[in-house]
mmCIF file of C-alpha atoms and ligand atoms in Angstrom:
data_model
loop_
_atom_site.group_PDB
_atom_site.id
_atom_site.type_symbol
_atom_site.label_atom_id
_atom_site.label_comp_id
_atom_site.label_asym_id
_atom_site.label_seq_id
_atom_site.Cartn_x
_atom_site.Cartn_y
_atom_site.Cartn_z
ATOM 1 C CA UNK T 1 17.931 -22.353 29.193
ATOM 2 C CA UNK T 2 19.180 -23.166 32.486
ATOM 3 C CA UNK T 3 18.016 -21.306 35.559
ATOM 4 C CA UNK T 4 20.945 -20.045 37.626
ATOM 5 C CA UNK T 5 19.836 -18.292 40.839
ATOM 6 C CA UNK T 6 21.896 -14.994 41.189
ATOM 7 C CA UNK T 7 21.834 -15.234 45.151
ATOM 8 C CA UNK T 8 21.913 -18.237 47.330
ATOM 9 C CA UNK T 9 20.226 -18.232 50.719
ATOM 10 C CA UNK T 10 23.117 -20.352 52.337
ATOM 11 C CA UNK T 11 26.569 -20.132 52.179
ATOM 12 C CA UNK T 12 27.067 -23.826 53.356
ATOM 13 C CA UNK T 13 25.132 -27.084 53.583
ATOM 14 C CA UNK T 14 25.501 -26.954 57.272
ATOM 15 C CA UNK T 15 23.333 -23.732 57.261
ATOM 16 C CA UNK T 16 20.840 -25.167 54.711
ATOM 17 C CA UNK T 17 20.484 -28.348 56.845
ATOM 18 C CA UNK T 18 20.459 -26.568 60.119
ATOM 19 C CA UNK T 19 17.725 -24.226 58.703
ATOM 20 C CA UNK T 20 15.704 -26.990 57.335
ATOM 21 C CA UNK T 21 15.969 -29.097 60.329
ATOM 22 C CA UNK T 22 15.004 -26.521 63.012
ATOM 23 C CA UNK T 23 11.748 -25.131 61.132
ATOM 24 C CA UNK T 24 10.471 -28.863 60.447
ATOM 25 C CA UNK T 25 8.187 -30.443 62.870
ATOM 26 C CA UNK T 26 9.501 -32.474 64.683
ATOM 27 C CA UNK T 27 12.787 -30.846 64.615
ATOM 28 C CA UNK T 28 15.790 -32.522 63.792
ATOM 29 C CA UNK T 29 19.687 -32.213 62.914
ATOM 30 C CA UNK T 30 21.632 -34.387 61.051
ATOM 31 C CA UNK T 31 24.417 -36.431 62.958
ATOM 32 C CA UNK T 32 27.212 -35.947 60.374
ATOM 33 C CA UNK T 33 27.532 -32.684 61.873
ATOM 34 C CA UNK T 34 28.527 -33.599 65.229
ATOM 35 C CA UNK T 35 32.098 -34.334 63.978
ATOM 36 C CA UNK T 36 33.905 -31.056 63.942
ATOM 37 C CA UNK T 37 37.476 -31.293 65.688
ATOM 38 C CA UNK T 38 35.648 -31.403 68.881
ATOM 39 C CA UNK T 39 33.526 -33.951 67.989
ATOM 40 C CA UNK T 40 35.944 -36.142 66.573
ATOM 41 C CA UNK T 41 37.741 -35.760 69.911
ATOM 42 C CA UNK T 42 34.643 -36.677 71.859
ATOM 43 C CA UNK T 43 34.041 -39.655 69.497
ATOM 44 C CA UNK T 44 37.673 -40.879 70.373
ATOM 45 C CA UNK T 45 36.651 -40.668 74.139
ATOM 46 C CA UNK T 46 33.383 -42.440 73.575
ATOM 47 C CA UNK T 47 35.338 -45.361 71.743
ATOM 48 C CA UNK T 48 37.584 -45.440 75.014
ATOM 49 C CA UNK T 49 34.778 -45.765 77.646
ATOM 50 C CA UNK T 50 33.733 -49.284 78.713
ATOM 51 C CA UNK T 51 30.165 -48.887 78.027
ATOM 52 C CA UNK T 52 30.473 -48.317 74.146
ATOM 53 C CA UNK T 53 31.209 -52.053 73.735
ATOM 54 C CA UNK T 54 31.166 -51.927 69.957
ATOM 55 C CA UNK T 55 34.808 -50.791 69.483
ATOM 56 C CA UNK T 56 35.993 -53.740 71.783
ATOM 57 C CA UNK T 57 33.768 -56.250 70.104
ATOM 58 C CA UNK T 58 35.144 -55.156 66.750
ATOM 59 C CA UNK T 59 38.599 -55.154 67.671
ATOM 60 C CA UNK T 60 38.221 -58.900 69.273
ATOM 61 C CA UNK T 61 36.589 -59.992 66.045
ATOM 62 C CA UNK T 62 39.495 -58.563 63.921
ATOM 63 C CA UNK T 63 42.157 -60.074 66.390
ATOM 64 C CA UNK T 64 40.352 -63.425 66.432
ATOM 65 C CA UNK T 65 39.987 -63.660 62.783
ATOM 66 C CA UNK T 66 42.963 -61.772 61.459
ATOM 67 C CA UNK T 67 44.167 -64.611 59.417
ATOM 68 C CA UNK T 68 41.135 -65.722 57.780
ATOM 69 C CA UNK T 69 40.245 -61.998 56.850
ATOM 70 C CA UNK T 70 43.671 -61.355 55.444
ATOM 71 C CA UNK T 71 43.141 -64.542 53.412
ATOM 72 C CA UNK T 72 39.826 -63.291 52.048
ATOM 73 C CA UNK T 73 41.373 -59.967 51.139
ATOM 74 C CA UNK T 74 44.153 -61.407 49.099
ATOM 75 C CA UNK T 75 44.344 -62.100 45.568
ATOM 76 C CA UNK T 76 46.919 -63.424 42.796
ATOM 77 C CA UNK T 77 47.688 -59.737 41.817
ATOM 78 C CA UNK T 78 47.368 -58.240 45.280
ATOM 79 C CA UNK T 79 44.758 -55.850 46.118
ATOM 80 C CA UNK T 80 43.963 -52.239 47.242
ATOM 81 C CA UNK T 81 42.301 -51.379 50.548
ATOM 82 C CA UNK T 82 39.982 -48.626 50.670
ATOM 83 C CA UNK T 83 38.699 -47.815 54.180
ATOM 84 C CA UNK T 84 35.801 -45.256 54.434
ATOM 85 C CA UNK T 85 35.666 -43.400 57.492
ATOM 86 C CA UNK T 86 39.106 -44.178 58.482
ATOM 87 C CA UNK T 87 39.305 -42.496 62.127
ATOM 88 C CA UNK T 88 42.256 -43.373 64.185
ATOM 89 C CA UNK T 89 42.783 -46.490 62.745
ATOM 90 C CA UNK T 90 43.098 -48.467 65.999
ATOM 91 C CA UNK T 91 41.118 -51.420 64.736
ATOM 92 C CA UNK T 92 42.684 -51.152 61.035
ATOM 93 C CA UNK T 93 46.035 -51.470 62.236
ATOM 94 C CA UNK T 94 45.365 -55.030 63.780
ATOM 95 C CA UNK T 95 44.932 -55.902 60.056
ATOM 96 C CA UNK T 96 47.577 -53.907 58.510
ATOM 97 C CA UNK T 97 50.334 -55.375 60.953
ATOM 98 C CA UNK T 98 49.323 -58.926 59.813
ATOM 99 C CA UNK T 99 49.269 -57.689 55.955
ATOM 100 C CA UNK T 100 52.537 -56.329 56.059
ATOM 101 C CA UNK T 101 54.197 -59.166 58.411
ATOM 102 C CA UNK T 102 52.657 -61.743 55.606
ATOM 103 C CA UNK T 103 54.112 -59.795 52.938
ATOM 104 C CA UNK T 104 50.756 -59.260 50.914
ATOM 105 C CA UNK T 105 51.025 -56.653 48.167
ATOM 106 C CA UNK T 106 48.583 -54.062 48.868
ATOM 107 C CA UNK T 107 48.018 -50.462 49.027
ATOM 108 C CA UNK T 108 46.281 -48.808 51.885
ATOM 109 C CA UNK T 109 43.741 -45.772 50.995
ATOM 110 C CA UNK T 110 41.679 -44.302 53.987
ATOM 111 C CA UNK T 111 39.275 -42.123 52.999
ATOM 112 C CA UNK T 112 38.117 -39.612 55.588
ATOM 113 C CA UNK T 113 35.871 -36.226 55.481
ATOM 114 C CA UNK T 114 38.786 -34.821 57.980
ATOM 115 C CA UNK T 115 42.411 -33.925 56.635
ATOM 116 C CA UNK T 116 43.469 -33.681 60.187
ATOM 117 C CA UNK T 117 42.432 -37.265 61.032
ATOM 118 C CA UNK T 118 44.123 -38.416 57.804
ATOM 119 C CA UNK T 119 47.450 -36.760 58.634
ATOM 120 C CA UNK T 120 47.477 -38.116 62.115
ATOM 121 C CA UNK T 121 46.851 -41.681 61.016
ATOM 122 C CA UNK T 122 49.678 -41.350 58.249
ATOM 123 C CA UNK T 123 51.914 -39.874 60.545
ATOM 124 C CA UNK T 124 51.065 -42.735 63.108
ATOM 125 C CA UNK T 125 51.631 -45.450 60.377
ATOM 126 C CA UNK T 126 54.967 -44.055 59.351
ATOM 127 C CA UNK T 127 56.487 -45.155 62.774
ATOM 128 C CA UNK T 128 54.058 -47.855 63.886
ATOM 129 C CA UNK T 129 53.946 -49.945 60.694
ATOM 130 C CA UNK T 130 56.559 -48.413 58.234
ATOM 131 C CA UNK T 131 55.721 -51.220 55.722
ATOM 132 C CA UNK T 132 52.267 -49.982 54.731
ATOM 133 C CA UNK T 133 51.661 -48.187 51.301
ATOM 134 C CA UNK T 134 49.407 -45.392 52.203
ATOM 135 C CA UNK T 135 47.571 -42.853 50.160
ATOM 136 C CA UNK T 136 44.946 -40.735 51.921
ATOM 137 C CA UNK T 137 41.895 -39.316 50.227
ATOM 138 C CA UNK T 138 39.998 -36.555 51.780
ATOM 139 C CA UNK T 139 36.406 -36.193 50.966
ATOM 140 C CA UNK T 140 33.060 -37.667 51.330
ATOM 141 C CA UNK T 141 31.879 -41.206 50.940
ATOM 142 C CA UNK T 142 29.825 -40.773 47.915
ATOM 143 C CA UNK T 143 32.148 -38.514 46.085
ATOM 144 C CA UNK T 144 35.028 -40.727 46.674
ATOM 145 C CA UNK T 145 33.256 -43.877 45.389
ATOM 146 C CA UNK T 146 32.772 -42.473 42.034
ATOM 147 C CA UNK T 147 36.631 -41.738 41.758
ATOM 148 C CA UNK T 148 37.129 -45.230 43.006
ATOM 149 C CA UNK T 149 35.285 -46.958 40.081
ATOM 150 C CA UNK T 150 38.307 -46.138 38.218
ATOM 151 C CA UNK T 151 40.481 -48.190 40.357
ATOM 152 C CA UNK T 152 40.331 -51.194 38.365
ATOM 153 C CA UNK T 153 43.723 -52.568 37.836
ATOM 154 C CA UNK T 154 43.359 -55.100 40.438
ATOM 155 C CA UNK T 155 41.135 -56.477 43.287
ATOM 156 C CA UNK T 156 39.409 -53.806 45.644
ATOM 157 C CA UNK T 157 38.428 -54.343 49.088
ATOM 158 C CA UNK T 158 36.155 -51.830 50.421
ATOM 159 C CA UNK T 159 36.078 -51.551 54.135
ATOM 160 C CA UNK T 160 33.454 -49.557 56.546
ATOM 161 C CA UNK T 161 34.283 -50.515 60.389
ATOM 162 C CA UNK T 162 32.639 -49.088 63.370
ATOM 163 C CA UNK T 163 29.016 -49.863 62.336
ATOM 164 C CA UNK T 164 28.933 -46.435 60.747
ATOM 165 C CA UNK T 165 26.132 -47.681 58.437
ATOM 166 C CA UNK T 166 24.018 -47.589 61.325
ATOM 167 C CA UNK T 167 23.492 -43.717 61.468
ATOM 168 C CA UNK T 168 21.664 -44.349 58.132
ATOM 169 C CA UNK T 169 17.723 -45.282 57.590
ATOM 170 C CA UNK T 170 17.322 -48.437 55.938
ATOM 171 C CA UNK T 171 16.592 -46.446 52.762
ATOM 172 C CA UNK T 172 19.887 -44.559 52.822
ATOM 173 C CA UNK T 173 21.672 -47.251 53.895
ATOM 174 C CA UNK T 174 20.648 -49.258 50.961
ATOM 175 C CA UNK T 175 21.597 -46.249 48.600
ATOM 176 C CA UNK T 176 24.967 -46.049 50.042
ATOM 177 C CA UNK T 177 25.368 -49.601 49.634
ATOM 178 C CA UNK T 178 24.234 -49.361 45.973
ATOM 179 C CA UNK T 179 26.688 -46.922 45.577
ATOM 180 C CA UNK T 180 29.307 -49.055 46.635
ATOM 181 C CA UNK T 181 28.093 -51.879 44.630
ATOM 182 C CA UNK T 182 28.455 -49.944 41.571
ATOM 183 C CA UNK T 183 32.105 -48.930 42.268
ATOM 184 C CA UNK T 184 32.849 -52.757 42.330
ATOM 185 C CA UNK T 185 33.704 -55.280 39.844
ATOM 186 C CA UNK T 186 33.670 -58.997 39.912
ATOM 187 C CA UNK T 187 36.336 -59.927 42.070
ATOM 188 C CA UNK T 188 35.844 -57.051 44.349
ATOM 189 C CA UNK T 189 34.727 -57.150 48.321
ATOM 190 C CA UNK T 190 33.224 -54.837 50.684
ATOM 191 C CA UNK T 191 33.798 -55.953 54.355
ATOM 192 C CA UNK T 192 31.748 -54.173 56.945
ATOM 193 C CA UNK T 193 30.765 -54.069 60.511
ATOM 194 C CA UNK T 194 27.249 -54.349 61.692
ATOM 195 C CA UNK T 195 26.380 -54.061 65.417
ATOM 196 C CA UNK T 196 23.758 -56.531 66.305
ATOM 197 C CA UNK T 197 20.599 -56.472 68.329
ATOM 198 C CA UNK T 198 21.230 -57.397 71.973
ATOM 199 C CA UNK T 199 20.160 -56.477 75.510
ATOM 200 C CA UNK T 200 18.211 -53.161 75.124
ATOM 201 C CA UNK T 201 19.816 -52.352 78.264
ATOM 202 C CA UNK T 202 23.409 -52.792 77.153
ATOM 203 C CA UNK T 203 22.520 -50.751 74.248
ATOM 204 C CA UNK T 204 20.797 -47.827 76.272
ATOM 205 C CA UNK T 205 23.990 -47.645 78.327
ATOM 206 C CA UNK T 206 26.264 -47.454 75.609
ATOM 207 C CA UNK T 207 24.322 -44.303 74.514
ATOM 208 C CA UNK T 208 23.763 -43.077 77.673
ATOM 209 C CA UNK T 209 27.136 -43.095 79.485
ATOM 210 C CA UNK T 210 27.074 -41.954 83.167
ATOM 211 C CA UNK T 211 30.497 -39.872 82.439
ATOM 212 C CA UNK T 212 28.407 -37.413 80.134
ATOM 213 C CA UNK T 213 30.471 -37.768 77.119
ATOM 214 C CA UNK T 214 27.827 -38.968 74.979
ATOM 215 C CA UNK T 215 25.759 -36.253 76.180
ATOM 216 C CA UNK T 216 28.643 -33.731 75.325
ATOM 217 C CA UNK T 217 28.992 -35.261 71.985
ATOM 218 C CA UNK T 218 25.193 -34.787 71.117
ATOM 219 C CA UNK T 219 25.342 -31.354 72.311
ATOM 220 C CA UNK T 220 28.291 -30.469 70.276
ATOM 221 C CA UNK T 221 25.659 -29.858 67.469
ATOM 222 C CA UNK T 222 24.556 -27.036 69.740
ATOM 223 C CA UNK T 223 27.871 -25.709 70.550
ATOM 224 C CA UNK T 224 28.827 -25.642 66.802
ATOM 225 C CA UNK T 225 25.612 -23.661 65.931
ATOM 226 C CA UNK T 226 26.840 -21.320 68.393
ATOM 227 C CA UNK T 227 30.295 -20.792 67.157
ATOM 228 C CA UNK T 228 29.790 -20.971 63.532
ATOM 229 C CA UNK T 229 26.075 -19.701 63.009
ATOM 230 C CA UNK T 230 26.223 -17.003 65.929
ATOM 231 C CA UNK T 231 23.435 -18.989 67.805
ATOM 232 C CA UNK T 232 22.646 -18.424 71.708
ATOM 233 C CA UNK T 233 21.897 -22.001 72.602
ATOM 234 C CA UNK T 234 22.537 -22.709 76.326
ATOM 235 C CA UNK T 235 23.306 -26.304 76.433
ATOM 236 C CA UNK T 236 22.259 -26.618 80.136
ATOM 237 C CA UNK T 237 18.881 -26.015 78.800
ATOM 238 C CA UNK T 238 18.717 -29.268 76.804
ATOM 239 C CA UNK T 239 18.568 -32.639 78.088
ATOM 240 C CA UNK T 240 20.249 -35.470 76.405
ATOM 241 C CA UNK T 241 17.986 -38.421 75.951
ATOM 242 C CA UNK T 242 18.358 -41.910 74.507
ATOM 243 C CA UNK T 243 15.824 -44.273 73.511
ATOM 244 C CA UNK T 244 15.946 -47.951 71.897
ATOM 245 C CA UNK T 245 13.143 -49.676 70.141
ATOM 246 C CA UNK T 246 13.863 -53.544 70.020
ATOM 247 C CA UNK T 247 11.337 -54.210 67.749
ATOM 248 C CA UNK T 248 12.985 -52.281 65.056
ATOM 249 C CA UNK T 249 16.456 -52.081 66.351
ATOM 250 C CA UNK T 250 16.857 -48.361 66.175
ATOM 251 C CA UNK T 251 18.577 -46.417 69.110
ATOM 252 C CA UNK T 252 17.588 -42.731 68.735
ATOM 253 C CA UNK T 253 19.163 -39.655 70.347
ATOM 254 C CA UNK T 254 17.549 -36.594 71.367
ATOM 255 C CA UNK T 255 17.949 -33.191 72.764
ATOM 256 C CA UNK T 256 14.797 -32.257 74.766
ATOM 257 C CA UNK T 257 14.189 -28.724 75.566
ATOM 258 C CA UNK T 258 13.829 -28.261 79.503
ATOM 259 C CA UNK T 259 11.631 -25.259 79.354
ATOM 260 C CA UNK T 260 9.636 -23.090 76.693
ATOM 261 C CA UNK T 261 12.510 -20.785 74.981
ATOM 262 C CA UNK T 262 13.626 -18.912 71.979
ATOM 263 C CA UNK T 263 16.822 -19.394 70.449
ATOM 264 C CA UNK T 264 18.447 -17.203 68.037
ATOM 265 C CA UNK T 265 20.347 -18.266 64.998
ATOM 266 C CA UNK T 266 21.710 -14.991 63.743
ATOM 267 C CA UNK T 267 23.629 -16.099 60.971
ATOM 268 C CA UNK T 268 20.593 -17.584 59.515
ATOM 269 C CA UNK T 269 18.165 -14.642 60.621
ATOM 270 C CA UNK T 270 16.210 -17.477 62.468
ATOM 271 C CA UNK T 271 14.478 -17.147 65.973
ATOM 272 C CA UNK T 272 13.649 -20.714 67.029
ATOM 273 C CA UNK T 273 10.637 -21.317 69.420
ATOM 274 C CA UNK T 274 10.869 -24.267 71.718
ATOM 275 C CA UNK T 275 7.784 -25.615 73.641
ATOM 276 C CA UNK T 276 8.793 -27.109 76.971
ATOM 277 C CA UNK T 277 10.020 -30.725 76.495
ATOM 278 C CA UNK T 278 9.895 -30.195 72.691
ATOM 279 C CA UNK T 279 12.465 -32.486 71.073
ATOM 280 C CA UNK T 280 15.469 -31.987 68.494
ATOM 281 C CA UNK T 281 16.072 -35.536 66.998
ATOM 282 C CA UNK T 282 19.921 -35.830 66.548
ATOM 283 C CA UNK T 283 21.052 -39.268 65.376
ATOM 284 C CA UNK T 284 19.968 -42.939 64.709
ATOM 285 C CA UNK T 285 22.167 -45.931 65.458
ATOM 286 C CA UNK T 286 20.627 -48.964 63.977
ATOM 287 C CA UNK T 287 21.161 -52.712 65.361
ATOM 288 C CA UNK T 288 20.964 -55.403 62.978
ATOM 289 C CA UNK T 289 20.558 -59.064 62.471
ATOM 290 C CA UNK T 290 21.358 -61.463 59.750
ATOM 291 C CA UNK T 291 18.045 -61.223 58.055
ATOM 292 C CA UNK T 292 18.026 -57.392 58.144
ATOM 293 C CA UNK T 293 21.606 -57.344 56.878
ATOM 294 C CA UNK T 294 20.836 -60.037 53.935
ATOM 295 C CA UNK T 295 17.829 -57.919 53.088
ATOM 296 C CA UNK T 296 19.685 -54.681 52.662
ATOM 297 C CA UNK T 297 22.492 -56.602 50.613
ATOM 298 C CA UNK T 298 19.933 -57.950 48.197
ATOM 299 C CA UNK T 299 18.409 -54.618 48.002
ATOM 300 C CA UNK T 300 21.577 -53.171 47.016
ATOM 301 C CA UNK T 301 22.583 -55.820 44.526
ATOM 302 C CA UNK T 302 24.994 -57.797 46.775
ATOM 303 C CA UNK T 303 25.225 -60.808 48.699
ATOM 304 C CA UNK T 304 27.081 -62.171 52.151
ATOM 305 C CA UNK T 305 29.863 -64.487 51.252
ATOM 306 C CA UNK T 306 31.338 -64.728 54.438
ATOM 307 C CA UNK T 307 30.864 -63.676 58.344
ATOM 308 C CA UNK T 308 32.908 -63.134 61.486
ATOM 309 C CA UNK T 309 31.693 -62.422 64.871
ATOM 310 C CA UNK T 310 32.670 -62.925 68.458
ATOM 311 C CA UNK T 311 31.313 -65.720 70.778
ATOM 312 C CA UNK T 312 28.204 -63.892 71.762
ATOM 313 C CA UNK T 313 27.249 -62.369 68.248
ATOM 314 C CA UNK T 314 27.555 -58.933 69.700
ATOM 315 C CA UNK T 315 28.703 -57.564 66.642
ATOM 316 C CA UNK T 316 29.411 -59.081 63.273
ATOM 317 C CA UNK T 317 31.900 -58.215 60.354
ATOM 318 C CA UNK T 318 30.598 -59.509 56.907
ATOM 319 C CA UNK T 319 32.178 -59.809 53.267
ATOM 320 C CA UNK T 320 29.810 -59.066 50.558
ATOM 321 C CA UNK T 321 30.493 -59.241 46.935
ATOM 322 C CA UNK T 322 28.236 -58.450 43.821
ATOM 323 C CA UNK T 323 25.466 -60.740 43.611
ATOM 324 C CA UNK T 324 25.126 -60.499 39.775
ATOM 325 C CA UNK T 325 28.364 -62.487 39.378
HETATM 326 C C1 LIG Y 1 29.996 -43.907 64.811
HETATM 327 C C2 LIG Y 1 27.882 -43.761 64.021
HETATM 328 C C3 LIG Y 1 29.061 -45.936 64.810
HETATM 329 O O1 LIG Y 1 26.181 -44.675 66.221
HETATM 330 O O2 LIG Y 1 27.241 -45.967 67.517
HETATM 331 C C4 LIG Y 1 28.529 -42.839 69.330
HETATM 332 C C5 LIG Y 1 28.317 -42.910 66.933
HETATM 333 N N1 LIG Y 1 26.730 -41.845 68.613
HETATM 334 N N2 LIG Y 1 27.793 -42.782 70.535
HETATM 335 C C6 LIG Y 1 27.089 -44.980 66.532
HETATM 336 C C7 LIG Y 1 27.932 -42.437 68.197
HETATM 337 C C8 LIG Y 1 26.973 -41.970 70.229
HETATM 338 C C9 LIG Y 1 28.621 -44.012 66.338
HETATM 339 N N3 LIG Y 1 28.738 -44.244 64.894
#
């Protein structure tokens, strides 16, 4: 017999994850919750700051290698281009323009957790690149990938830009890649961006900007708990702190309590105590090299078949296929 609980303690995954993370030692919050409407806007601003080199590096790669990337995507019967985490499409538009100009037969299927982001993207494409056949999909990566396995009438190209995989610890990244691999058939491809190891200072500067935008982005977790969970965090009582470990390639973001304090999260009935200088870990942004990428691919059942980079190897976009074919 199946046991079905009559009461659940939490109404949403956000509530459950906050309760778990802030009663843990050391405290943590999950970075995916930064992205509500305010968080999306702050991330757009991050992508426009000169310190956040990732966006321009990847844009440069896509511009420099447009023709060969598009060539790799194409197949006799055309293809379906599925983008996970579509965002504002600034970088994707470079590829889409070329694909339309070359008259390639393809559908563009952007997937994003935010319907708002998808609506704006669809609207923008209608006027900017009217030739694109677009079909938006709202949902989480994992749920959508299950559905996508049925997309089997012709070649699938799955695209993940922005080094979004960097928010996952290696173990989780492998799970994510395995999931994608399972949705792929023989001729399908994965096209993915990975930020590369580089000068530690350049990485720190990207996540510790003097404009305070990254700080506001990180603190949006506190703001969101205040508004959605009736909490009373004072954002000024926490300091945004970034570290980068050049050995592991992991950049980590923290919010550090500047003083001993108690914070109420009324909706969860929690009273959270912070010692002075106690931390909340909020995000990792993993940096890679070819060895790590090849190892992740192998563990997930994939192999690297092509790669594109800028002249300084600041950032790389790799093409993967299933290794069992
Ligand atoms: C969207 C996950 C790629 O980790 O570089 C930017 C998010 N965090 N500045 C990253 C982020 C702080 C970003 N990703």
